[in-house]
Structures are given as structure tokens and as C-alpha cells.
């Protein structure tokens, strides 16, 4: 008998993946242009031109044995120093190369951090809605994910409810802002309130680590600011990825930053190194490590996402849908006009709209629309959203 | 209290890494050219020219959103088909794209395979000497590594001893040929004998999987052939990496091939997908996946390694050392002239020779010499090896 948990994880497709595969089949049936696929969080704008240029420069200008060789397990020292300098110049001070561990993207950042921190039976609190793989990652690390529903309407962390969910087994709180799937950015005041709660736990002898999962940090619109967690709480770890900011999701490059102000910062960093080793992460991909210092601070043209958000959110509200107005990421959370979000997403399919029901994100009654798509597809999809609204008899429906 | 196993794995450097760090310090003290560092298995010859050319072609000739986007978790379908075709044309028939899972290199291939197969308490038998991380990988997957010493002098698998080591908890046998650290290639006859043993277990109701860890498959010299395990045993899985054959160790690209003749091949493949997901491997690096179909079958100029082996092995034997004559990889296993290999490696340091004592490979009394270095360094190191031999009063010592 082989490992049944692995079999199950590999056999049962995620709802998102299921929908994506349905979309591929449907496109083959009725034509690509007639299916409005909002299922996946795959960046739709190219990386900044500097990325391609830097990669070619590195490949043509350097000794290939050095470029493609092993780096140290925590990442090339000069790359880590560059990341630390960038963090210090933008967000926080005191971060050094030895607080940075380069990873194969956000998922690796999370699995390594969780395997560094958790003992069997430990609990990790997160705010629902949340990225479904959090549960998988926590459980593989021997822990249990405890989801605390965000505040009704805003989906901001409900600090009082988080306080009630803390038990002697709580080892960490895992935040994701800008949030997948809601697009909500957690404001500074709310973060400060949460950190006060965690500090109070610390004073009573229970250290709770705060993990910030930040692949969408740069994808914010208007005045929204994403607070840097290290400024609010010493026992904090930032899990970062360049997947979304640079449109490089397939290349698997990111980092873990351990707050240097953490009392046992060195031990936690060692545990990060140890967990990376046990999981088989020998080093992050070398070429893309070398790319990082050349493109720190650059982003893809995210104005496309903002325009998509504005167009889509305004249209949906006009049709009578209730929408969580997103400040960041490239997701829009729309309230289901009927209690059963699965039925809502299923009905949307009849209008060739592929949207993800919220159950797998840990809340009922919503659907996620990934608007990292072409502006043209958004335009073409609007009549379908209008017809969907009319089918529910929503007020203000047009189209 | 955070995870102490992770802290320990991240705090205690491997013997190899310790030696490498010592070497860096020593080179700073007495000059790079005066330290003979044989500690690491880092390829010393550049990738074939086609690699750099293909990477630049892909970067400049394709849509960057497609190149750098997520692939499916098991790898791009056309890449997997190309790998399957290559295997079918060279080694075995019947492998399809859905038997192939692209990975972030050999370590990922192994951790994913072990997490797919093992339940808590399961045992994995390997042949000593063995790559030290095997123990780390097995333990993280909840299992236990059982090392069975290879035959005296040849270090070939001792099939009778393996038979005696099998218990009801034995889930897999893990073979590494060409072997790190001995360089030995396991011949077809011995593989067949081992597989007959495993088949007999199967007939008695115990399925034991055979895992072939093959990063050194192409690094063989003379007439040596590396048998393809799928031809010998149905319940077999090949863990491959392009790190050594293409000199791309830092880029983390390899694959898992599940034998299509395995009775529960589909279930094992699903478990591989599930384990990869739980460990945080979203997909193998996309650019290097796309490289694979363009360079399948190519290798770096491995004739350098053969010349290094010939020169070094002949010289060491002339000085009176006993050497396991390696047919492959780029390692040479030399017998310690005193029982304590740690003392031997320590004495070698006095002659500025950095070689790895065999304890961490699971056998006593040897040291590993990694000859993936410049031929020039080999030449310059020979007087030091000669002096080391003389210090032990070895017969035939000269230099």
C-alpha cells in the first residue's frame, strides 16, 4: 500500500483545475473566443523587457559553469545581499543576506517555512477566504489549518475572532494580502491590532509567528499600501515570490525573509535551511537567482490589471451583482445571488463564464473572477455577465 | 519550540559542505592554486554549446507569457512527450507522456517519489556507500533508510545481504548507479539477480518498488553500460536529473519516470503528483523544461572526466593507494591507509588535499575524491598525493 494521502492529493483535482480543464474542452467545442475563462491566476501581461534582456546578457556574458552551477543552499550570497538591500531601502531596516533564503517560488517559501516551524499537532490560523493549498501545505508539515472567517463584507481579519481561535497549539498566523481570492488589501490599522494580540500572547509565554504570504505585494491600485509586516511584529517571516510581479510564475523564483529583530532569528533561519534540505530544495534555479538583482523593483505593466478591475467591477455592479471592491491582486470576489455558490458557478457556465465557487477558499456564497486576462475578453464577456444577472432577476441588470 | 529536526538539519553542516568551507578559507590564506579541493560534485566542464544557444533562441523567439507561464504540475505536455519518446528510443518501450513527471532536479525526484510511496515506519534499503541525503529524504517522508554494505572491494550490491535485510516494512530499494561516491556501475547480471529477489517477494504478496537514482547515467567510461531498470523489473521508478550530463546543477531540472508496466502505474503516478503538490513543487522551472526537448541525448564533454579519472587513478595506484576502479560518475573511492578514514582525510589536509572521509557515505575506511576539476589541478596535486602516500610508508610511493 503506497501513501494514500499522496494518491488522494494527486487524484482529486482542485476545483480551479477542474474548471480550467472543462474550459479547454469547451473551447475546442465552440471556439476559443466564445468561452470566457476567468478560472486561473496566470499573469496575462509579459514580464518587463528588462527581464528578457537581462537573461540574454547573463547567458551570453558569463562563464556558463558559474551561471548554471550550484549556489549555496540558501542562495547565491550576492543575490541574497541585493534582496536584503532592496528590502532595507523600501520597507524595513536591518535585514542582511543571512536573513534571506532564496526559494523556488511562493509555494516553496510556504512549505519550507511551515516545515521549519511546525511540530506535529501545531495549528496555523489563517483568514478565510484563503488560498486552498494552505491546507495541503500545513497538513504535510504535520499541522492543521484553522480558518477564521474575515469580516462580513470586507473580508478583513477579524482580530477578536482570531483571538478566540488561538489555542496552546497555535504556532503561527498566516496572512495573505493582497488576498487571493478576494483581492482585499489588509490596512495598517488592522495589522497593528492583530500584532498587538500576538504580542500579548508572547507576553504570556506563547510565541506565535506571523507569516506574510506576499506574491501580490506589487499588484495594488490607487492609494492602497501593503504594510510591511516586519515593522509591526518581531516574530515575522515574509514569504515572497516574483511570479506575479514579474510575470514569471513558471520559473519558480522567490525568497523567505526572516525578521532580524526576531529573538531567535538565527535558529529560525537554520530551521528554514534544514526544512529546505529535507524537502529536496537543493537551491533556487541559478539563472533566475542571478536575474533578481538586475530587476529588483521592476514590475510588469500592472496598469492592465487595474483597467480590467475597473471595467469589470463597474459593469458587474451595474448589472446588480454585489462585489468586494478589490484594492489589489488580480481577483474579484462576487457575491452569489443564490446561497449555493456552486450552483451559481454552474449556472454561469451556461453563459460560457468560468468562475470559481468560493467553497474551496473556505467561505460560502461567493465566486472568484480572475481578471488577469485580455481587456478584449473582458469586453466580450460583459453581455454574458449581463444575461447571468438577468437570469437571477437582479435589480439594475442590463446588457 | 519550533521544529527541532529542521533546526538540526540546518545547523549541522554536512561533512562535504564543512570541507568546502574550510577550502574557501584556506585558499584565501595560501592562494587558490595551492589548495587541491576535491570535495564537491560540481561539474567542471561547460554545458554543450547547444544549451546556451537553445536558451537564447527560446527567450528571443517565443511569447514570454507562454515561456515563463505555469506549466501543468506534472510538466509541459510536449516536454513530457519528448522525454518519453527519448526513453523509448534508447532504453525501453511503452513509456508515455503520462508516465513522466518533470522535477526540480534529482533531489526533488527522490523526495517526491519517497513521499509518494512511503507510509510512516516504512523502510527503504540502499547499498552503502550511498549519497548521505538519502537518509534525510527518507526520514522526512516518514521512513527509515536501511543501508546494506556493498561487496568488499567492488561495492556492488550484495543481493544475499539485501535479502536478509528485507522485512515486512520494506517498501523500496533505492539504487544509485553510477554510484556516488564510489563511481561503480552496477552490471546487468547483478541487477537481474536483485530483481529476481524482489519479484520473489512480490509473489509472496509484498510489493517492493525499485527506485533508480540516475543523475550519472551518461557519465560512464569505456565499455561500461548502465542497465535500464524498467527492462528488469515492473515495479520500478527512474529518478533522473540533467544536472551532471548537461552541467546544469544549479538550474534544477530532471524527471521521474514511472514504469508503465507497473501493475498500479496510474496510482503511483497520481501519488507522485500528490506528493509534488504537498511538498510545494508547483512545476519544474518552465524555461529549462522547454530546453529539454532541444538537448535530449546531448552531454557536456565528459572525455575530460575520463582523462581525469585515468590520470588520477593510475597515479594513486603508482603511489601505493588502493583504489576502487570507477567506471562512471566523477568520483574515485580510495582506501584509507589507516583504519580511521577521518584521520586519513585530516592528514590529507596537511598536504592541502581536500578529500571526503567515507563515514557519511555509510562505510568506513575510504575517502571520496571528486575529480570533476581541471586537469591542471590534477597534475599539480599529484606531488601532494605522493607525499601523503610516503607519509604512510606505502609501497611503490613516488613523486
Short mmCIF file of N, CA and C in Angstrom, two decimals, chain A residues 1-14 17 41-47 51-52 55-56 59-60 63-65 67-73 104 107-108 111 115-120 122 133 136-137 140 171 209 243-244 247-252 264 267-268 270-275 277-288, chain B residues 1-4 6-14 17 41-47 51-52 55-56 59-60 63-65 67-73 104 107-108 111 115-120 122 133 136-137 140 171 209 243-244 247-252 264 267-268 270-275 277-288:
data_model
loop_
_atom_site.label_atom_id
_atom_site.label_comp_id
_atom_site.label_asym_id
_atom_site.label_seq_id
_atom_site.Cartn_x
_atom_site.Cartn_y
_atom_site.Cartn_z
N UNK A 1 0.85 -1.20 0.00
CA UNK A 1 0.00 0.00 0.00
C UNK A 1 0.89 1.25 0.00
N UNK A 2 0.77 2.04 -1.05
CA UNK A 2 1.56 3.27 -1.06
C UNK A 2 0.84 4.37 -0.29
N UNK A 3 1.43 5.54 -0.22
CA UNK A 3 0.88 6.61 0.61
C UNK A 3 -0.46 7.13 0.05
N UNK A 4 -1.53 6.85 0.79
CA UNK A 4 -2.87 7.15 0.28
C UNK A 4 -3.18 8.65 0.26
N UNK A 5 -2.56 9.37 1.17
CA UNK A 5 -2.74 10.83 1.18
C UNK A 5 -2.17 11.42 -0.12
N UNK A 6 -0.99 10.93 -0.52
CA UNK A 6 -0.41 11.40 -1.78
C UNK A 6 -1.26 11.00 -2.97
N UNK A 7 -1.77 9.76 -2.95
CA UNK A 7 -2.64 9.32 -4.04
C UNK A 7 -3.85 10.24 -4.14
N UNK A 8 -4.44 10.53 -2.99
CA UNK A 8 -5.66 11.36 -2.98
C UNK A 8 -5.35 12.77 -3.49
N UNK A 9 -4.23 13.35 -3.01
CA UNK A 9 -3.87 14.70 -3.45
C UNK A 9 -3.59 14.75 -4.95
N UNK A 10 -3.12 13.64 -5.49
CA UNK A 10 -2.80 13.60 -6.91
C UNK A 10 -3.97 13.19 -7.78
N UNK A 11 -5.01 12.63 -7.17
CA UNK A 11 -6.15 12.12 -7.95
C UNK A 11 -7.29 13.11 -8.01
N UNK A 12 -7.55 13.77 -6.87
CA UNK A 12 -8.67 14.71 -6.81
C UNK A 12 -8.15 16.06 -7.28
N UNK A 13 -8.61 16.46 -8.44
CA UNK A 13 -8.22 17.77 -8.96
C UNK A 13 -8.82 18.87 -8.12
N UNK A 14 -8.12 19.98 -7.99
CA UNK A 14 -8.71 21.13 -7.34
C UNK A 14 -9.86 21.63 -8.21
N UNK A 17 -8.60 23.72 -11.07
CA UNK A 17 -8.00 22.94 -12.15
C UNK A 17 -9.09 22.23 -12.96
N UNK A 41 -5.11 32.07 -12.08
CA UNK A 41 -4.33 33.25 -11.71
C UNK A 41 -2.99 33.29 -12.42
N UNK A 42 -3.03 33.14 -13.73
CA UNK A 42 -1.82 33.13 -14.54
C UNK A 42 -1.62 34.53 -15.13
N UNK A 43 -0.53 35.24 -14.80
CA UNK A 43 -0.35 36.60 -15.31
C UNK A 43 -0.52 36.67 -16.82
N UNK A 44 -1.25 37.70 -17.28
CA UNK A 44 -1.55 37.81 -18.70
C UNK A 44 -0.69 38.86 -19.40
N UNK A 45 0.09 39.64 -18.64
CA UNK A 45 0.94 40.64 -19.29
C UNK A 45 2.38 40.12 -19.27
N UNK A 46 3.16 40.46 -20.28
CA UNK A 46 4.53 39.93 -20.33
C UNK A 46 5.41 40.51 -19.23
N UNK A 47 6.53 39.84 -18.92
CA UNK A 47 7.49 40.42 -17.99
C UNK A 47 8.00 41.74 -18.56
N UNK A 51 13.67 41.96 -18.22
CA UNK A 51 13.85 40.56 -17.81
C UNK A 51 14.50 39.75 -18.93
N UNK A 52 13.88 39.80 -20.12
CA UNK A 52 14.43 39.05 -21.24
C UNK A 52 15.85 39.49 -21.58
N UNK A 55 18.32 38.23 -18.95
CA UNK A 55 18.59 36.79 -19.09
C UNK A 55 19.56 36.53 -20.23
N UNK A 56 19.33 37.19 -21.37
CA UNK A 56 20.24 37.00 -22.51
C UNK A 56 21.64 37.53 -22.16
N UNK A 59 23.34 35.00 -19.99
CA UNK A 59 23.69 33.79 -20.73
C UNK A 59 24.85 34.04 -21.69
N UNK A 60 24.91 35.22 -22.28
CA UNK A 60 25.95 35.43 -23.29
C UNK A 60 27.20 36.06 -22.69
N UNK A 63 30.55 33.08 -17.66
CA UNK A 63 31.02 31.71 -17.74
C UNK A 63 29.85 30.77 -17.42
N UNK A 64 29.46 29.90 -18.37
CA UNK A 64 28.28 29.06 -18.13
C UNK A 64 28.45 28.10 -16.93
N UNK A 65 29.68 27.69 -16.64
CA UNK A 65 29.87 26.82 -15.48
C UNK A 65 29.48 27.56 -14.21
N UNK A 67 27.40 30.32 -14.12
CA UNK A 67 25.97 30.69 -14.18
C UNK A 67 25.09 29.53 -13.75
N UNK A 68 25.38 28.32 -14.29
CA UNK A 68 24.47 27.19 -14.09
C UNK A 68 24.89 26.27 -12.95
N UNK A 69 25.94 26.64 -12.21
CA UNK A 69 26.42 25.78 -11.13
C UNK A 69 25.54 25.87 -9.90
N UNK A 70 25.78 24.93 -8.97
CA UNK A 70 25.09 25.03 -7.68
C UNK A 70 25.37 26.38 -7.05
N UNK A 71 24.37 27.00 -6.44
CA UNK A 71 24.66 28.07 -5.50
C UNK A 71 24.64 27.43 -4.11
N UNK A 72 24.99 28.20 -3.07
CA UNK A 72 24.81 27.64 -1.74
C UNK A 72 23.32 27.41 -1.54
N UNK A 73 22.98 26.53 -0.60
CA UNK A 73 21.59 26.09 -0.45
C UNK A 73 20.66 27.26 -0.19
N UNK A 104 12.22 28.30 -4.61
CA UNK A 104 11.54 28.00 -5.88
C UNK A 104 10.10 28.52 -5.82
N UNK A 107 5.04 28.82 -3.23
CA UNK A 107 4.64 27.56 -2.61
C UNK A 107 5.81 26.97 -1.84
N UNK A 108 7.01 27.04 -2.42
CA UNK A 108 8.20 26.55 -1.73
C UNK A 108 8.50 27.40 -0.51
N UNK A 111 5.96 26.07 2.10
CA UNK A 111 6.20 24.72 2.62
C UNK A 111 7.47 24.69 3.46
N UNK A 115 7.44 23.80 7.41
CA UNK A 115 8.22 22.66 7.90
C UNK A 115 9.33 23.11 8.86
N UNK A 116 9.73 24.35 8.78
CA UNK A 116 10.71 24.87 9.74
C UNK A 116 10.07 25.09 11.10
N UNK A 117 8.83 25.55 11.11
CA UNK A 117 8.20 25.98 12.37
C UNK A 117 7.40 24.88 13.07
N UNK A 118 6.66 24.09 12.31
CA UNK A 118 5.62 23.26 12.93
C UNK A 118 6.14 21.96 13.52
N UNK A 119 5.56 21.59 14.65
CA UNK A 119 5.66 20.24 15.17
C UNK A 119 4.31 19.57 14.98
N UNK A 120 4.28 18.22 15.00
CA UNK A 120 3.01 17.54 14.80
C UNK A 120 1.95 18.07 15.76
N UNK A 122 0.57 21.05 15.69
CA UNK A 122 0.52 22.51 15.75
C UNK A 122 -0.58 23.06 14.82
N UNK A 133 -4.39 25.72 -1.18
CA UNK A 133 -3.22 24.88 -0.92
C UNK A 133 -2.64 25.09 0.49
N UNK A 136 -3.21 21.99 2.38
CA UNK A 136 -2.32 20.90 1.95
C UNK A 136 -0.92 21.09 2.55
N UNK A 137 -0.41 22.31 2.46
CA UNK A 137 0.95 22.58 2.94
C UNK A 137 1.05 22.38 4.46
N UNK A 140 0.88 18.62 5.34
CA UNK A 140 2.12 17.90 5.05
C UNK A 140 3.18 18.19 6.11
N UNK A 171 0.78 27.85 16.47
CA UNK A 171 2.20 28.14 16.25
C UNK A 171 2.38 29.35 15.34
N UNK A 209 4.23 32.89 15.51
CA UNK A 209 4.91 33.51 14.37
C UNK A 209 3.87 34.06 13.39
N UNK A 243 6.70 35.64 -9.06
CA UNK A 243 5.82 35.07 -10.08
C UNK A 243 4.85 36.08 -10.68
N UNK A 244 4.21 36.86 -9.81
CA UNK A 244 3.14 37.75 -10.28
C UNK A 244 3.70 39.12 -10.65
N UNK A 247 5.66 38.46 -13.78
CA UNK A 247 5.04 37.52 -14.74
C UNK A 247 5.97 36.35 -15.06
N UNK A 248 6.49 35.73 -14.01
CA UNK A 248 7.40 34.59 -14.17
C UNK A 248 6.91 33.37 -13.38
N UNK A 249 5.61 33.07 -13.39
CA UNK A 249 5.12 32.03 -12.47
C UNK A 249 5.71 30.65 -12.72
N UNK A 250 6.06 30.35 -13.98
CA UNK A 250 6.59 29.02 -14.26
C UNK A 250 8.04 28.85 -13.86
N UNK A 251 8.73 29.97 -13.58
CA UNK A 251 10.19 29.85 -13.34
C UNK A 251 10.53 29.55 -11.90
N UNK A 252 9.58 29.73 -11.01
CA UNK A 252 9.76 29.33 -9.62
C UNK A 252 10.95 30.06 -8.98
N UNK A 264 14.80 34.72 18.23
CA UNK A 264 15.57 33.54 17.83
C UNK A 264 15.70 33.46 16.31
N UNK A 267 18.08 30.84 14.80
CA UNK A 267 17.57 29.47 14.90
C UNK A 267 16.48 29.23 13.87
N UNK A 268 15.58 30.19 13.72
CA UNK A 268 14.51 30.04 12.73
C UNK A 268 15.10 29.97 11.32
N UNK A 270 18.05 28.83 10.56
CA UNK A 270 18.64 27.49 10.44
C UNK A 270 17.56 26.46 10.14
N UNK A 271 16.41 26.60 10.79
CA UNK A 271 15.32 25.65 10.55
C UNK A 271 14.79 25.77 9.13
N UNK A 272 14.78 26.99 8.61
CA UNK A 272 14.39 27.20 7.21
C UNK A 272 15.37 26.44 6.30
N UNK A 273 16.65 26.60 6.56
CA UNK A 273 17.67 25.87 5.77
C UNK A 273 17.46 24.36 5.88
N UNK A 274 17.20 23.90 7.09
CA UNK A 274 17.03 22.46 7.32
C UNK A 274 15.78 21.93 6.63
N UNK A 275 14.69 22.69 6.69
CA UNK A 275 13.45 22.25 6.06
C UNK A 275 13.61 22.22 4.54
N UNK A 277 16.28 21.65 2.93
CA UNK A 277 17.10 20.46 2.65
C UNK A 277 16.25 19.19 2.67
N UNK A 278 15.42 19.03 3.71
CA UNK A 278 14.61 17.81 3.85
C UNK A 278 13.57 17.68 2.74
N UNK A 279 13.08 18.81 2.24
CA UNK A 279 12.06 18.77 1.18
C UNK A 279 12.68 18.57 -0.20
N UNK A 280 14.01 18.62 -0.30
CA UNK A 280 14.68 18.37 -1.58
C UNK A 280 14.97 19.61 -2.40
N UNK A 281 14.85 20.79 -1.77
CA UNK A 281 15.18 22.03 -2.48
C UNK A 281 16.69 22.30 -2.36
N UNK A 282 17.43 21.88 -3.32
CA UNK A 282 18.89 22.00 -3.25
C UNK A 282 19.32 23.46 -3.34
N UNK A 283 18.76 24.17 -4.30
CA UNK A 283 18.90 25.63 -4.37
C UNK A 283 17.82 26.14 -5.32
N UNK A 284 17.51 27.43 -5.25
CA UNK A 284 16.58 28.00 -6.21
C UNK A 284 17.27 28.06 -7.58
N UNK A 285 16.49 28.01 -8.67
CA UNK A 285 17.09 27.97 -10.01
C UNK A 285 18.13 29.09 -10.19
N UNK A 286 19.35 28.69 -10.57
CA UNK A 286 20.51 29.59 -10.53
C UNK A 286 20.37 30.77 -11.49
N UNK A 287 19.97 30.53 -12.73
CA UNK A 287 19.87 31.62 -13.70
C UNK A 287 18.88 32.68 -13.21
N UNK A 288 17.76 32.23 -12.65
CA UNK A 288 16.75 33.19 -12.20
C UNK A 288 17.15 33.84 -10.88
N UNK B 1 8.44 26.33 20.81
CA UNK B 1 9.51 25.46 20.27
C UNK B 1 9.24 25.17 18.79
N UNK B 2 10.17 25.59 17.94
CA UNK B 2 9.98 25.28 16.52
C UNK B 2 10.49 23.87 16.22
N UNK B 3 10.41 23.45 14.99
CA UNK B 3 10.75 22.07 14.64
C UNK B 3 12.25 21.80 14.80
N UNK B 4 12.59 20.97 15.78
CA UNK B 4 14.00 20.77 16.13
C UNK B 4 14.76 19.95 15.09
N UNK B 6 14.29 20.21 11.87
CA UNK B 6 14.66 21.20 10.85
C UNK B 6 15.83 22.05 11.33
N UNK B 7 15.79 22.46 12.61
CA UNK B 7 16.90 23.26 13.15
C UNK B 7 18.20 22.47 13.04
N UNK B 8 18.13 21.21 13.42
CA UNK B 8 19.34 20.39 13.41
C UNK B 8 19.86 20.20 11.98
N UNK B 9 18.95 19.92 11.03
CA UNK B 9 19.37 19.73 9.64
C UNK B 9 19.97 21.01 9.06
N UNK B 10 19.52 22.14 9.56
CA UNK B 10 20.03 23.41 9.04
C UNK B 10 21.26 23.90 9.78
N UNK B 11 21.53 23.33 10.94
CA UNK B 11 22.65 23.82 11.76
C UNK B 11 23.91 22.98 11.56
N UNK B 12 23.72 21.68 11.47
CA UNK B 12 24.87 20.79 11.33
C UNK B 12 25.20 20.68 9.85
N UNK B 13 26.29 21.28 9.46
CA UNK B 13 26.70 21.18 8.06
C UNK B 13 27.11 19.76 7.72
N UNK B 14 26.86 19.36 6.48
CA UNK B 14 27.37 18.07 6.05
C UNK B 14 28.89 18.13 6.03
N UNK B 17 30.15 19.83 2.94
CA UNK B 17 30.00 21.28 2.96
C UNK B 17 31.02 21.90 3.91
N UNK B 41 30.87 17.72 -5.86
CA UNK B 41 30.49 17.11 -7.13
C UNK B 41 29.87 18.12 -8.09
N UNK B 42 30.53 19.22 -8.29
CA UNK B 42 30.04 20.30 -9.14
C UNK B 42 30.69 20.15 -10.53
N UNK B 43 29.92 19.91 -11.58
CA UNK B 43 30.52 19.70 -12.91
C UNK B 43 31.50 20.83 -13.27
N UNK B 44 32.65 20.44 -13.82
CA UNK B 44 33.69 21.43 -14.13
C UNK B 44 33.76 21.77 -15.60
N UNK B 45 33.03 21.02 -16.43
CA UNK B 45 33.05 21.35 -17.86
C UNK B 45 31.76 22.08 -18.21
N UNK B 46 31.82 22.99 -19.18
CA UNK B 46 30.61 23.77 -19.50
C UNK B 46 29.55 22.90 -20.15
N UNK B 47 28.30 23.37 -20.14
CA UNK B 47 27.24 22.67 -20.87
C UNK B 47 27.61 22.65 -22.36
N UNK B 51 23.14 24.21 -25.49
CA UNK B 51 22.29 24.63 -24.36
C UNK B 51 22.12 26.14 -24.35
N UNK B 52 23.24 26.85 -24.37
CA UNK B 52 23.17 28.31 -24.35
C UNK B 52 22.43 28.84 -25.56
N UNK B 55 18.67 28.21 -25.19
CA UNK B 55 18.05 29.12 -24.22
C UNK B 55 17.82 30.50 -24.83
N UNK B 56 18.84 31.00 -25.53
CA UNK B 56 18.69 32.32 -26.16
C UNK B 56 17.61 32.27 -27.24
N UNK B 59 14.26 32.35 -25.57
CA UNK B 59 13.97 33.66 -24.97
C UNK B 59 13.67 34.71 -26.04
N UNK B 60 14.36 34.61 -27.17
CA UNK B 60 14.17 35.67 -28.16
C UNK B 60 13.11 35.32 -29.19
N UNK B 63 6.80 33.91 -27.28
CA UNK B 63 6.00 34.80 -26.45
C UNK B 63 6.40 34.59 -24.98
N UNK B 64 6.92 35.63 -24.32
CA UNK B 64 7.41 35.44 -22.94
C UNK B 64 6.31 35.02 -21.97
N UNK B 65 5.06 35.40 -22.23
CA UNK B 65 3.98 34.96 -21.33
C UNK B 65 3.86 33.44 -21.39
N UNK B 67 6.36 31.31 -22.45
CA UNK B 67 7.62 30.69 -21.99
C UNK B 67 7.67 30.62 -20.47
N UNK B 68 7.33 31.73 -19.81
CA UNK B 68 7.54 31.82 -18.36
C UNK B 68 6.29 31.50 -17.55
N UNK B 69 5.20 31.09 -18.22
CA UNK B 69 3.95 30.81 -17.50
C UNK B 69 4.00 29.47 -16.78
N UNK B 70 3.01 29.27 -15.91
CA UNK B 70 2.87 27.95 -15.28
C UNK B 70 2.77 26.88 -16.36
N UNK B 71 3.41 25.76 -16.16
CA UNK B 71 3.07 24.57 -16.93
C UNK B 71 2.12 23.76 -16.06
N UNK B 72 1.56 22.68 -16.58
CA UNK B 72 0.78 21.84 -15.69
C UNK B 72 1.74 21.27 -14.65
N UNK B 73 1.19 20.84 -13.52
CA UNK B 73 2.03 20.45 -12.38
C UNK B 73 3.02 19.35 -12.75
N UNK B 104 12.25 19.50 -10.21
CA UNK B 104 13.35 20.42 -9.93
C UNK B 104 14.60 19.62 -9.56
N UNK B 107 17.21 15.68 -6.40
CA UNK B 107 16.75 15.67 -5.01
C UNK B 107 15.23 15.74 -4.96
N UNK B 108 14.65 16.58 -5.80
CA UNK B 108 13.19 16.68 -5.86
C UNK B 108 12.60 15.37 -6.39
N UNK B 111 12.68 13.08 -3.29
CA UNK B 111 11.76 13.40 -2.19
C UNK B 111 10.31 13.17 -2.64
N UNK B 115 7.92 10.43 -0.88
CA UNK B 115 6.66 10.86 -0.26
C UNK B 115 5.45 10.25 -0.95
N UNK B 116 5.61 9.85 -2.20
CA UNK B 116 4.52 9.16 -2.90
C UNK B 116 4.34 7.74 -2.38
N UNK B 117 5.45 7.08 -2.07
CA UNK B 117 5.40 5.65 -1.74
C UNK B 117 5.27 5.35 -0.26
N UNK B 118 5.98 6.10 0.57
CA UNK B 118 6.16 5.65 1.96
C UNK B 118 5.01 6.00 2.88
N UNK B 119 4.72 5.07 3.78
CA UNK B 119 3.90 5.34 4.95
C UNK B 119 4.82 5.36 6.16
N UNK B 120 4.36 5.98 7.26
CA UNK B 120 5.22 6.05 8.45
C UNK B 120 5.70 4.65 8.85
N UNK B 122 7.83 2.80 7.17
CA UNK B 122 8.33 2.01 6.04
C UNK B 122 9.86 2.11 5.94
N UNK B 133 22.32 12.35 1.70
CA UNK B 133 20.98 12.94 1.81
C UNK B 133 19.85 11.91 1.70
N UNK B 136 18.21 11.72 4.98
CA UNK B 136 17.38 12.89 5.26
C UNK B 136 16.05 12.81 4.51
N UNK B 137 16.13 12.45 3.24
CA UNK B 137 14.91 12.39 2.41
C UNK B 137 13.94 11.30 2.92
N UNK B 140 12.32 12.39 6.24
CA UNK B 140 11.27 13.39 6.10
C UNK B 140 9.97 12.76 5.57
N UNK B 171 9.58 -1.10 1.80
CA UNK B 171 8.69 -0.58 0.75
C UNK B 171 9.45 -0.38 -0.56
N UNK B 209 9.13 -1.62 -4.35
CA UNK B 209 9.45 -0.78 -5.50
C UNK B 209 10.96 -0.62 -5.63
N UNK B 243 21.41 17.58 -14.28
CA UNK B 243 22.44 18.37 -13.61
C UNK B 243 23.85 18.02 -14.06
N UNK B 244 24.14 16.73 -14.13
CA UNK B 244 25.52 16.30 -14.39
C UNK B 244 25.76 16.11 -15.88
N UNK B 247 25.72 19.63 -17.24
CA UNK B 247 26.38 20.64 -16.40
C UNK B 247 25.44 21.79 -16.04
N UNK B 248 24.26 21.44 -15.54
CA UNK B 248 23.26 22.44 -15.15
C UNK B 248 22.79 22.22 -13.70
N UNK B 249 23.71 21.95 -12.77
CA UNK B 249 23.25 21.54 -11.43
C UNK B 249 22.44 22.61 -10.71
N UNK B 250 22.74 23.88 -10.96
CA UNK B 250 22.04 24.95 -10.26
C UNK B 250 20.64 25.20 -10.80
N UNK B 251 20.33 24.68 -12.00
CA UNK B 251 19.05 25.03 -12.62
C UNK B 251 17.90 24.14 -12.20
N UNK B 252 18.21 23.01 -11.59
CA UNK B 252 17.18 22.14 -11.02
C UNK B 252 16.17 21.67 -12.07
N UNK B 264 0.17 -1.09 -10.77
CA UNK B 264 -0.62 0.08 -10.33
C UNK B 264 0.07 1.38 -10.75
N UNK B 267 -1.83 4.69 -10.32
CA UNK B 267 -1.97 5.10 -8.93
C UNK B 267 -0.66 5.67 -8.40
N UNK B 268 0.45 5.02 -8.75
CA UNK B 268 1.75 5.52 -8.31
C UNK B 268 2.03 6.88 -8.94
N UNK B 270 -0.22 9.07 -9.81
CA UNK B 270 -1.08 10.02 -9.09
C UNK B 270 -0.44 10.39 -7.76
N UNK B 271 0.14 9.40 -7.07
CA UNK B 271 0.78 9.69 -5.78
C UNK B 271 2.00 10.59 -5.97
N UNK B 272 2.71 10.41 -7.07
CA UNK B 272 3.83 11.31 -7.40
C UNK B 272 3.31 12.74 -7.56
N UNK B 273 2.23 12.89 -8.30
CA UNK B 273 1.63 14.22 -8.48
C UNK B 273 1.21 14.80 -7.13
N UNK B 274 0.60 13.97 -6.30
CA UNK B 274 0.13 14.44 -4.99
C UNK B 274 1.27 14.82 -4.08
N UNK B 275 2.34 14.03 -4.08
CA UNK B 275 3.49 14.33 -3.23
C UNK B 275 4.17 15.62 -3.69
N UNK B 277 2.79 18.10 -5.08
CA UNK B 277 1.91 19.18 -4.65
C UNK B 277 2.11 19.50 -3.16
N UNK B 278 2.13 18.47 -2.31
CA UNK B 278 2.25 18.67 -0.87
C UNK B 278 3.61 19.26 -0.49
N UNK B 279 4.65 18.95 -1.27
CA UNK B 279 5.99 19.46 -0.97
C UNK B 279 6.19 20.88 -1.50
N UNK B 280 5.23 21.39 -2.28
CA UNK B 280 5.32 22.78 -2.77
C UNK B 280 5.97 22.92 -4.13
N UNK B 281 6.11 21.80 -4.85
CA UNK B 281 6.68 21.88 -6.21
C UNK B 281 5.55 22.16 -7.20
N UNK B 282 5.33 23.41 -7.52
CA UNK B 282 4.21 23.78 -8.38
C UNK B 282 4.43 23.29 -9.80
N UNK B 283 5.64 23.51 -10.32
CA UNK B 283 6.06 22.89 -11.57
C UNK B 283 7.57 23.03 -11.65
N UNK B 284 8.21 22.25 -12.51
CA UNK B 284 9.65 22.42 -12.72
C UNK B 284 9.88 23.72 -13.50
N UNK B 285 11.05 24.36 -13.32
CA UNK B 285 11.29 25.65 -13.97
C UNK B 285 10.96 25.61 -15.46
N UNK B 286 10.10 26.53 -15.90
CA UNK B 286 9.49 26.44 -17.23
C UNK B 286 10.51 26.58 -18.36
N UNK B 287 11.40 27.56 -18.27
CA UNK B 287 12.39 27.77 -19.34
C UNK B 287 13.24 26.51 -19.53
N UNK B 288 13.65 25.91 -18.42
CA UNK B 288 14.51 24.73 -18.53
C UNK B 288 13.72 23.49 -18.93
#
